[in-house]
Amino acid sequence: MIPSNAHTHTTFCDGSSSPREMVGAALDLGFVSLGFSAHSTLPFGLDWTLRDPEGYQAEVRALAEEYRDRIEIYCGIEWDSESEIEREAYDYAISSVHRVRTPLGAWEMDHAADEFAVGIRDGFGGDAYALCEEYFSLVAQNALREGVDMVGHFDVVNRLNIGNRFFDRNHPRYRAAALSALDTICTHRPDVIFECNMGGMARFGLAEPEPPLWILQYLHGRGMRVTVTSDAHNAGLLGAKFDEGCEILRSAGYRTVQILRHGAFTDYPI
């Protein structure tokens, strides 16, 4: 068990457990640290985004003080490509892309398969690979923002693509788009951390983490650091699939992951 999780959602955005409940679960798991990462506020109302930034920050900071002798608690943010944030208000930032926008509308990558299908049809003329190319372009752009510490679920565009329902993940255009984004991030932000996100496996039954083994092998070859996260939206899944994540990372060549300790991301052996 990795004794930390840096990708954690609560009732302040789209999670079903309160911050205090998450802290209780972390203590039960023997965690040494816990990082909260609410979805950043968007300029338009969506039910999964952070509704009260000041209240969120205040509650997490209060819990950090209350439990300071038992566990380290950090106030992070999952920084969406459509958001602007006060970066100095947070301990760390996870770069994520959840929506692709076109002149005809915006479509979420991981919300509903029917909506995703409409986005491919109406936004990209039925060309699913064009949607993937736009998605990975946004992933690279967002990861290069100043203040980003981690790249979140790099290939979440696949979350609804179970059984290659919408596109083939081995198609040359898909692979080229993913590799282009990876190369851009690795070249210009060699300090950033990629997460091995186990949330899709734990919550949606995916067969692989986000990103999959071949991308983790690429990242290892480029010398990039990684972390394991559960992307937990409830306390019962806080440490979900961490063992599987570590096994996959070892298969990719990794022997350490990054966890939050003493105010920074530090090596932890796996």
PDB file of N, CA and C in Angstrom, residues 16 32 35 52-53 97 101 104 127 136 171 209 221 264:
ATOM      1  N   SER A  16     -18.484  12.203  -2.821  1.00  0.00           N
ATOM      2  CA  SER A  16     -19.609  11.904  -1.934  1.00  0.00           C
ATOM      3  C   SER A  16     -19.210  11.827  -0.464  1.00  0.00           C
ATOM      4  N   VAL A  32       0.577   8.387   5.566  1.00  0.00           N
ATOM      5  CA  VAL A  32       1.406   9.420   6.181  1.00  0.00           C
ATOM      6  C   VAL A  32       1.023  10.806   5.663  1.00  0.00           C
ATOM      7  N   GLY A  35      -3.518  14.347   0.077  1.00  0.00           N
ATOM      8  CA  GLY A  35      -3.684  15.579  -0.678  1.00  0.00           C
ATOM      9  C   GLY A  35      -5.077  15.677  -1.273  1.00  0.00           C
ATOM     10  N   ASP A  52     -17.082  26.415  -3.748  1.00  0.00           N
ATOM     11  CA  ASP A  52     -16.743  27.346  -2.672  1.00  0.00           C
ATOM     12  C   ASP A  52     -15.240  27.270  -2.406  1.00  0.00           C
ATOM     13  N   PRO A  53     -14.412  27.895  -3.251  1.00  0.00           N
ATOM     14  CA  PRO A  53     -12.965  27.787  -3.083  1.00  0.00           C
ATOM     15  C   PRO A  53     -12.474  28.212  -1.700  1.00  0.00           C
ATOM     16  N   VAL A  97      -7.592  17.715 -18.303  1.00  0.00           N
ATOM     17  CA  VAL A  97      -8.517  18.149 -19.354  1.00  0.00           C
ATOM     18  C   VAL A  97      -9.734  17.232 -19.286  1.00  0.00           C
ATOM     19  N   ARG A 101     -13.728  21.585 -26.563  1.00  0.00           N
ATOM     20  CA  ARG A 101     -14.663  22.607 -27.041  1.00  0.00           C
ATOM     21  C   ARG A 101     -14.458  22.845 -28.535  1.00  0.00           C
ATOM     22  N   LEU A 104     -19.202  24.440 -32.150  1.00  0.00           N
ATOM     23  CA  LEU A 104     -20.554  23.893 -32.063  1.00  0.00           C
ATOM     24  C   LEU A 104     -20.921  23.435 -30.650  1.00  0.00           C
ATOM     25  N   ASP A 127     -15.370  12.185 -36.918  1.00  0.00           N
ATOM     26  CA  ASP A 127     -13.966  11.754 -36.907  1.00  0.00           C
ATOM     27  C   ASP A 127     -13.478  11.686 -35.461  1.00  0.00           C
ATOM     28  N   PHE A 136      -5.504  15.651 -26.916  1.00  0.00           N
ATOM     29  CA  PHE A 136      -4.098  15.544 -26.525  1.00  0.00           C
ATOM     30  C   PHE A 136      -3.346  16.861 -26.715  1.00  0.00           C
ATOM     31  N   HIS A 171      -4.603   2.804 -33.244  1.00  0.00           N
ATOM     32  CA  HIS A 171      -4.604   3.445 -34.561  1.00  0.00           C
ATOM     33  C   HIS A 171      -3.424   4.430 -34.644  1.00  0.00           C
ATOM     34  N   PRO A 209      -4.746   1.096 -16.085  1.00  0.00           N
ATOM     35  CA  PRO A 209      -4.750   2.429 -15.454  1.00  0.00           C
ATOM     36  C   PRO A 209      -4.708   3.513 -16.521  1.00  0.00           C
ATOM     37  N   GLY A 221      11.321   5.648 -19.895  1.00  0.00           N
ATOM     38  CA  GLY A 221      12.434   5.855 -20.805  1.00  0.00           C
ATOM     39  C   GLY A 221      12.868   7.299 -20.912  1.00  0.00           C
ATOM     40  N   ALA A 264       6.676  18.544   0.020  1.00  0.00           N
ATOM     41  CA  ALA A 264       7.130  18.348  -1.355  1.00  0.00           C
ATOM     42  C   ALA A 264       6.820  16.927  -1.804  1.00  0.00           C
TER      43      ALA A 264
END
